[in-house]
């Protein structure tokens, strides 16, 4: 880890005394990319693979806790999909146990004023990204469309393929959209001053700590990883097994099945295809759009040919930058490409609880399975079917890619290095 100026890294920190120079982090990072500061994409996979616990997320949980006791502040928290299937690891639950309502109960007990679901922000992302895909297909422009919800992938593009930056979706990530809506529409609805609102996201991801630094208006104030939330709960002597389950608050508290699938590699693609079909054909997609077996494989690259009714497209899903580097030019032959940094997507994120090497595959697979199983129970499986999404477009955003939607939900540049020219 010697080459990385970790002090300037928004996502990661190192405890020097614990480091035994074993090189495990180098090994991990080499399989992703390299250990030079300018190459670091902040995914935090090195945290999960350090046997000494010398690498950690950069902690913000004490600041968040202090805000919870500031009577002037309204502290709003949103929970990413992959957290609810991993947090149980620290409290003796079976791998992958789905603990959504328990988690909400724990966050309310901690004192958060509102507890929302990032699956709502994910549904917004689907609405905007599906429209963007349809627009690009119709104009035959900037294809393939690359997803933009993984900040490490965005950093990778900036570092190595700035020439192709126009292929990246202009959509903010689900948490970027969620934060923007909390500090605008939600604040207005509740007659709150946005400056009194502190927005917190619980994520499986350390890279999101860097992502929120690029937002000029700071719609998101803090990102806490799953592992940080565990620390906070333990410091407060809270055990999830003793928590009364509760439901998310409204109006940013309900996602469709599509939103839930964002937690796993391939999920964003399935979600976008369902809504893109609807936009192109004016009717619900056929049954096969609700389970693409080839997109649910565990491999680091998967693909499908998809009949969208009026057009047939090729989609690709990749995780891990070793694989992306190997096939970058090949990816350009697709129409839609989803990339995630972490193994199997966010379920394997660098901010999830640290496991032994032997446990990792078992637990990450259990988390994926848990999300897919839970999605079967959702009556609304498409983002456009989510009533809260319908409401917000009707009352505030008008329609996907409207001027209002562009103002709040899109970045003119998905670029941290060029943050000064970010015109949002
Ligand atoms: Fe974060 Fe998910 Fe990307 Fe990993 S795959 S860096 S957890 S967004």
Coordinates of C-alpha atoms and ligand atoms in Angstrom, one line a residue:
X1 CA 0.0 0.0 0.0
X2 CA 3.1 2.1 0.1
X3 CA 2.4 4.1 -3.1
X4 CA -1.0 5.2 -2.2
X5 CA -1.3 8.5 -0.4
X6 CA -4.1 7.2 1.7
X7 CA -4.4 10.3 3.8
X8 CA -5.9 12.1 0.8
X9 CA -8.2 9.2 0.0
X10 CA -11.9 10.0 0.8
X11 CA -12.8 6.3 1.0
X12 CA -9.9 4.4 2.7
X13 CA -7.7 4.7 5.7
X14 CA -4.7 2.6 6.9
X15 CA -3.6 1.7 10.5
X16 CA 0.1 1.7 10.0
X17 CA 0.9 -0.3 13.1
X18 CA -1.2 -3.2 12.0
X19 CA 0.4 -3.6 8.5
X20 CA 2.8 -6.5 8.3
X21 CA 3.7 -5.8 4.7
X22 CA 2.2 -9.2 3.5
X23 CA 1.2 -7.8 0.2
X24 CA -2.4 -9.2 0.3
X25 CA -3.8 -5.7 -0.6
X26 CA -1.3 -5.5 -3.5
X27 CA -2.5 -8.9 -4.7
X28 CA -6.2 -7.8 -4.6
X29 CA -5.5 -4.5 -6.2
X30 CA -3.3 -6.0 -8.9
X31 CA -6.2 -8.1 -10.0
X32 CA -8.3 -4.9 -10.1
X33 CA -5.7 -2.5 -11.3
X34 CA -2.6 -1.2 -9.5
X35 CA -1.6 0.5 -6.3
X36 CA -0.6 3.9 -7.7
X37 CA -2.5 6.8 -6.1
X38 CA -3.8 8.0 -9.5
X39 CA -5.0 4.5 -10.3
X40 CA -6.9 3.9 -7.1
X41 CA -10.6 3.6 -7.9
X42 CA -11.6 3.5 -4.2
X43 CA -13.5 0.2 -4.4
X44 CA -12.1 -1.0 -1.1
X45 CA -11.6 -4.6 -2.1
X46 CA -8.2 -4.4 -0.3
X47 CA -10.1 -3.8 3.0
X48 CA -11.9 -7.2 2.6
X49 CA -8.6 -9.0 1.8
X50 CA -6.3 -7.5 4.5
X51 CA -5.7 -10.3 7.1
X52 CA -4.6 -7.7 9.7
X53 CA -7.5 -5.2 9.5
X54 CA -4.9 -2.6 8.6
X55 CA -7.2 -1.1 5.9
X56 CA -10.5 0.3 6.8
X57 CA -13.2 2.5 5.3
X58 CA -12.6 6.2 6.2
X59 CA -14.9 6.4 9.2
X60 CA -17.7 9.0 9.4
X61 CA -20.0 7.3 11.8
X62 CA -19.1 9.4 14.8
X63 CA -19.9 12.6 12.9
X64 CA -23.2 11.2 11.9
X65 CA -23.9 10.2 15.5
X66 CA -23.1 13.7 16.7
X67 CA -25.6 15.1 14.1
X68 CA -28.3 12.8 15.6
X69 CA -28.0 14.7 18.8
X70 CA -28.1 18.2 17.2
X71 CA -31.6 19.5 17.7
X72 CA -31.3 21.9 14.8
X73 CA -30.7 19.1 12.4
X74 CA -33.1 16.7 10.7
X75 CA -31.1 13.6 9.9
X76 CA -32.4 11.5 7.0
X77 CA -31.0 8.1 6.2
X78 CA -31.4 6.0 3.1
X79 CA -30.4 2.3 2.9
X80 CA -28.9 0.7 -0.2
X81 CA -30.3 -2.7 -1.3
X82 CA -27.2 -4.8 -0.5
X83 CA -26.9 -3.7 3.1
X84 CA -30.0 -5.6 4.2
X85 CA -28.7 -9.0 3.1
X86 CA -25.2 -8.5 4.8
X87 CA -25.7 -6.7 8.1
X88 CA -26.9 -9.9 9.7
X89 CA -23.4 -11.4 9.4
X90 CA -22.4 -9.5 12.5
X91 CA -25.3 -10.5 14.6
X92 CA -25.4 -14.3 14.2
X93 CA -28.0 -14.5 11.3
X94 CA -27.6 -17.0 8.5
X95 CA -25.7 -15.8 5.5
X96 CA -27.8 -13.6 3.2
X97 CA -30.7 -13.2 5.7
X98 CA -33.0 -10.4 4.5
X99 CA -33.3 -7.9 7.3
X100 CA -35.0 -4.9 5.8
X101 CA -37.5 -4.1 8.5
X102 CA -35.1 -4.9 11.3
X103 CA -32.6 -2.5 9.8
X104 CA -35.3 0.2 9.6
X105 CA -36.2 -0.4 13.3
X106 CA -32.5 -0.2 14.3
X107 CA -32.0 3.1 12.4
X108 CA -35.2 4.6 14.0
X109 CA -33.9 3.5 17.4
X110 CA -30.6 5.3 16.7
X111 CA -32.6 8.5 16.3
X112 CA -32.8 9.1 12.5
X113 CA -35.8 11.4 11.7
X114 CA -36.7 9.6 8.4
X115 CA -35.6 6.3 7.1
X116 CA -35.8 5.9 3.3
X117 CA -34.9 3.2 0.8
X118 CA -32.3 3.6 -1.9
X119 CA -34.5 1.3 -4.0
X120 CA -36.6 4.4 -4.6
X121 CA -33.5 6.2 -6.0
X122 CA -32.7 3.1 -8.0
X123 CA -36.2 3.3 -9.6
X124 CA -35.5 6.9 -10.5
X125 CA -32.2 5.8 -12.1
X126 CA -34.0 3.1 -14.1
X127 CA -36.6 5.6 -15.4
X128 CA -33.9 8.0 -16.5
X129 CA -31.4 5.5 -17.8
X130 CA -34.1 3.5 -19.7
X131 CA -35.2 6.8 -21.4
X132 CA -31.5 7.6 -22.1
X133 CA -31.0 4.1 -23.7
X134 CA -34.1 4.5 -25.9
X135 CA -33.0 8.0 -27.0
X136 CA -29.6 6.8 -27.9
X137 CA -31.0 3.8 -29.8
X138 CA -33.3 6.1 -31.7
X139 CA -30.6 8.6 -32.5
X140 CA -27.9 5.9 -32.9
X141 CA -25.6 8.0 -30.8
X142 CA -23.0 7.3 -28.1
X143 CA -23.7 3.6 -28.1
X144 CA -23.0 1.5 -26.1
X145 CA -24.5 3.2 -23.2
X146 CA -22.4 2.5 -20.1
X147 CA -24.0 2.5 -16.7
X148 CA -22.9 5.1 -14.2
X149 CA -24.1 3.9 -10.8
X150 CA -20.7 2.4 -9.7
X151 CA -18.4 5.3 -8.8
X152 CA -15.3 3.2 -9.1
X153 CA -16.3 2.4 -12.7
X154 CA -16.8 6.1 -13.3
X155 CA -13.3 6.8 -11.9
X156 CA -11.9 4.0 -14.0
X157 CA -13.3 5.6 -17.1
X158 CA -11.9 9.0 -16.1
X159 CA -8.5 7.5 -15.5
X160 CA -8.2 5.3 -18.5
X161 CA -10.8 6.1 -21.1
X162 CA -11.6 9.8 -20.9
X163 CA -11.9 9.7 -24.7
X164 CA -15.1 7.5 -24.3
X165 CA -16.6 9.5 -21.5
X166 CA -19.7 10.3 -23.6
X167 CA -20.7 6.7 -23.5
X168 CA -21.2 6.9 -19.8
X169 CA -24.8 7.5 -18.8
X170 CA -25.4 11.1 -17.5
X171 CA -27.6 9.6 -14.7
X172 CA -26.4 10.3 -11.2
X173 CA -26.2 7.1 -9.1
X174 CA -29.3 6.0 -7.1
X175 CA -27.9 7.8 -4.0
X176 CA -27.1 10.9 -6.0
X177 CA -30.7 11.0 -7.2
X178 CA -32.1 10.2 -3.7
X179 CA -30.1 13.0 -2.0
X180 CA -31.1 15.5 -4.7
X181 CA -34.8 14.7 -4.2
X182 CA -34.6 14.7 -0.4
X183 CA -33.1 18.2 -0.4
X184 CA -35.6 19.6 -3.0
X185 CA -39.0 17.8 -3.4
X186 CA -39.1 16.2 0.1
X187 CA -37.9 19.4 1.8
X188 CA -40.6 21.4 0.1
X189 CA -43.2 18.8 0.9
X190 CA -42.4 18.9 4.6
X191 CA -41.7 22.6 4.7
X192 CA -38.1 22.1 5.8
X193 CA -35.1 24.2 5.1
X194 CA -32.7 22.0 3.0
X195 CA -29.8 23.4 5.0
X196 CA -31.2 21.9 8.2
X197 CA -31.3 18.4 6.6
X198 CA -28.4 16.1 6.9
X199 CA -28.5 13.3 4.4
X200 CA -26.9 10.0 5.2
X201 CA -26.7 6.8 3.1
X202 CA -25.9 3.4 4.4
X203 CA -24.1 1.6 1.6
X204 CA -22.1 -1.6 0.9
X205 CA -19.6 0.7 -0.8
X206 CA -16.6 2.8 0.3
X207 CA -16.3 4.4 -3.2
X208 CA -19.5 6.3 -2.6
X209 CA -17.6 8.3 0.1
X210 CA -15.6 9.7 -2.8
X211 CA -18.6 10.0 -5.1
X212 CA -20.4 12.4 -2.8
X213 CA -17.4 14.8 -2.7
X214 CA -18.1 15.7 -6.4
X215 CA -21.5 17.1 -5.9
X216 CA -21.3 20.8 -5.8
X217 CA -24.5 21.2 -3.9
X218 CA -23.7 18.4 -1.4
X219 CA -27.0 16.7 -1.7
X220 CA -25.5 13.8 0.2
X221 CA -23.6 14.7 3.4
X222 CA -22.4 11.3 4.6
X223 CA -22.0 7.7 3.4
X224 CA -21.6 5.0 6.1
X225 CA -20.6 1.5 5.1
X226 CA -22.4 -1.6 6.3
X227 CA -19.4 -2.3 8.5
X228 CA -19.5 1.2 10.0
X229 CA -23.1 0.9 10.9
X230 CA -22.2 -2.4 12.6
X231 CA -19.6 -0.5 14.7
X232 CA -22.1 2.2 15.6
X233 CA -24.8 -0.3 16.6
X234 CA -22.2 -2.2 18.7
X235 CA -21.0 1.0 20.4
X236 CA -24.6 1.7 21.3
X237 CA -24.9 -1.9 22.7
X238 CA -27.7 -2.6 20.1
X239 CA -28.3 -6.2 18.9
X240 CA -30.4 -6.5 15.8
X241 CA -32.1 -9.6 17.3
X242 CA -33.7 -7.4 19.9
X243 CA -34.9 -4.7 17.5
X244 CA -38.6 -4.2 16.7
X245 CA -39.0 -4.4 12.9
X246 CA -40.4 -1.2 11.3
X247 CA -41.3 0.0 7.8
X248 CA -39.6 2.6 5.7
X249 CA -41.1 6.1 5.7
X250 CA -42.8 7.5 2.6
X251 CA -42.4 9.0 0.0
X252 CA -38.9 7.8 -0.7
X253 CA -39.4 4.6 1.0
X254 CA -40.7 2.2 -1.6
X255 CA -38.9 0.7 -4.5
X256 CA -40.0 -1.9 -7.1
X257 CA -38.4 -5.3 -7.6
X258 CA -36.2 -3.6 -10.2
X259 CA -34.8 -1.2 -7.5
X260 CA -34.0 -4.1 -5.2
X261 CA -32.0 -5.9 -8.0
X262 CA -29.5 -3.0 -8.1
X263 CA -27.7 -4.8 -5.2
X264 CA -26.3 -7.5 -7.5
X265 CA -24.3 -7.6 -10.8
X266 CA -26.8 -7.9 -13.7
X267 CA -29.6 -6.4 -11.7
X268 CA -29.3 -2.9 -13.2
X269 CA -29.5 -4.4 -16.7
X270 CA -32.6 -6.4 -16.0
X271 CA -34.2 -3.4 -14.4
X272 CA -33.4 -1.0 -17.3
X273 CA -34.5 -3.6 -20.0
X274 CA -38.0 -4.0 -18.4
X275 CA -38.6 -0.2 -18.5
X276 CA -37.0 0.4 -21.9
X277 CA -39.4 -2.2 -23.3
X278 CA -42.3 -0.4 -21.8
X279 CA -41.1 3.0 -23.2
X280 CA -40.6 1.5 -26.7
X281 CA -43.8 -0.5 -26.9
X282 CA -46.3 1.1 -24.5
X283 CA -46.9 -2.2 -22.7
X284 CA -45.4 -4.5 -20.1
X285 CA -42.4 -6.6 -21.2
X286 CA -43.0 -10.3 -21.7
X287 CA -42.3 -12.9 -19.0
X288 CA -38.7 -13.6 -20.0
X289 CA -37.7 -10.0 -19.0
X290 CA -38.3 -10.9 -15.4
X291 CA -35.6 -13.5 -15.2
X292 CA -32.7 -13.5 -17.8
X293 CA -30.8 -16.7 -16.7
X294 CA -27.7 -15.7 -18.6
X295 CA -27.6 -12.3 -16.8
X296 CA -27.9 -14.1 -13.4
X297 CA -24.8 -16.3 -13.7
X298 CA -22.0 -15.8 -11.2
X299 CA -19.3 -15.2 -13.8
X300 CA -17.5 -11.8 -14.2
X301 CA -18.8 -11.4 -17.8
X302 CA -22.3 -12.2 -19.0
X303 CA -24.3 -11.2 -22.1
X304 CA -27.7 -11.5 -23.7
X305 CA -29.4 -10.7 -27.0
X306 CA -32.6 -8.9 -26.2
X307 CA -35.6 -8.4 -28.4
X308 CA -37.0 -5.0 -27.4
X309 CA -40.0 -5.3 -29.8
X310 CA -39.0 -2.7 -32.3
X311 CA -35.3 -3.4 -32.0
X312 CA -33.0 -6.2 -30.9
X313 CA -30.0 -5.2 -28.8
X314 CA -26.9 -6.9 -27.3
X315 CA -26.2 -6.3 -23.6
X316 CA -23.1 -7.1 -21.5
X317 CA -22.6 -7.2 -17.8
X318 CA -19.0 -7.2 -16.3
X319 CA -17.6 -7.0 -12.8
X320 CA -14.0 -6.4 -11.8
X321 CA -11.5 -4.2 -13.7
X322 CA -9.2 -7.0 -14.5
X323 CA -11.9 -8.4 -16.8
X324 CA -12.9 -4.9 -18.0
X325 CA -9.3 -4.2 -19.1
X326 CA -9.1 -7.5 -20.9
X327 CA -12.2 -6.9 -23.0
X328 CA -12.6 -3.1 -23.1
X329 CA -12.6 -2.8 -26.9
X330 CA -14.9 -5.8 -27.3
X331 CA -17.4 -4.1 -25.0
X332 CA -17.9 -1.4 -27.6
X333 CA -19.8 -3.9 -29.8
X334 CA -22.7 -4.0 -27.4
X335 CA -25.6 -1.5 -27.0
X336 CA -25.8 -1.5 -23.2
X337 CA -23.0 -2.3 -20.8
X338 CA -23.2 -2.6 -17.0
X339 CA -20.0 -2.5 -15.1
X340 CA -19.4 -2.9 -11.3
X341 CA -16.1 -2.9 -9.6
X342 CA -16.8 -5.4 -6.9
X343 CA -17.2 -9.2 -7.2
X344 CA -20.9 -10.0 -8.0
X345 CA -21.7 -6.2 -7.7
X346 CA -22.6 -4.4 -4.5
X347 CA -23.4 -7.5 -2.5
X348 CA -19.6 -8.0 -2.6
X349 CA -18.8 -4.4 -1.9
X350 CA -15.7 -3.1 -0.1
X351 CA -17.9 -1.7 2.7
X352 CA -19.5 -5.0 3.6
X353 CA -18.5 -6.9 6.8
X354 CA -15.1 -8.4 6.5
X355 CA -15.1 -12.2 6.1
X356 CA -12.5 -14.9 5.9
X357 CA -11.4 -15.9 2.4
X358 CA -13.2 -19.2 2.9
X359 CA -16.5 -17.5 3.8
X360 CA -16.5 -14.8 1.1
X361 CA -17.9 -16.8 -1.8
X362 CA -20.6 -18.5 0.3
X363 CA -21.8 -15.3 1.9
X364 CA -21.8 -13.2 -1.3
X365 CA -23.7 -15.9 -3.2
X366 CA -26.2 -16.1 -0.3
X367 CA -26.7 -12.3 -0.5
X368 CA -27.4 -12.5 -4.3
X369 CA -29.8 -15.4 -3.8
X370 CA -31.6 -13.6 -1.0
X371 CA -32.2 -10.5 -3.2
X372 CA -33.4 -12.6 -6.2
X373 CA -35.7 -14.6 -3.9
X374 CA -37.2 -11.5 -2.3
X375 CA -37.8 -9.9 -5.6
X376 CA -40.2 -12.8 -6.5
X377 CA -42.6 -11.5 -3.8
X378 CA -42.8 -8.0 -5.3
X379 CA -46.0 -7.3 -7.1
X380 CA -44.5 -4.3 -8.8
X381 CA -41.4 -5.5 -10.6
X382 CA -40.9 -2.5 -12.9
X383 CA -39.8 1.0 -11.8
X384 CA -42.6 2.7 -13.8
X385 CA -45.2 0.7 -11.8
X386 CA -44.0 2.1 -8.5
X387 CA -46.7 4.4 -7.3
X388 CA -44.3 6.7 -5.5
X389 CA -42.3 7.1 -8.7
X390 CA -45.6 7.9 -10.6
X391 CA -46.3 10.6 -8.0
X392 CA -43.0 12.3 -8.1
X393 CA -43.0 12.5 -11.9
X394 CA -46.6 13.8 -11.8
X395 CA -45.9 16.4 -9.1
X396 CA -42.3 17.4 -9.6
X397 CA -40.2 15.9 -12.3
X398 CA -42.8 15.8 -15.2
X399 CA -41.2 13.1 -17.2
X400 CA -37.9 11.2 -17.6
X401 CA -35.2 13.6 -19.2
X402 CA -37.4 16.7 -18.7
X403 CA -35.5 19.9 -17.9
X404 CA -36.5 19.4 -14.3
X405 CA -35.3 15.8 -14.3
X406 CA -32.0 16.8 -15.9
X407 CA -31.5 19.5 -13.2
X408 CA -31.9 17.1 -10.3
X409 CA -31.1 13.7 -11.6
X410 CA -28.3 14.1 -14.1
X411 CA -24.7 15.3 -14.1
X412 CA -23.4 17.1 -17.2
X413 CA -20.1 15.3 -16.4
X414 CA -19.6 12.2 -14.5
X415 CA -16.2 13.3 -13.6
X416 CA -14.5 13.9 -10.3
X417 CA -11.3 15.1 -11.8
X418 CA -13.2 17.7 -13.8
X419 CA -15.5 18.6 -10.9
X420 CA -14.9 22.3 -11.4
X421 CA -16.5 22.1 -14.8
X422 CA -19.4 20.0 -13.7
X423 CA -22.2 22.1 -14.9
X424 CA -25.0 20.6 -12.9
Ligands
LIG1 FE1 -19.5 0.5 -4.8 FE2 -21.1 -1.4 -5.8 FE3 -19.2 -0.2 -7.3 FE4 -18.5 -1.9 -5.4 S1 -19.7 -2.4 -7.2 S2 -17.6 0.1 -5.9 S3 -20.0 -1.5 -3.8 S4 -21.1 0.7 -6.4

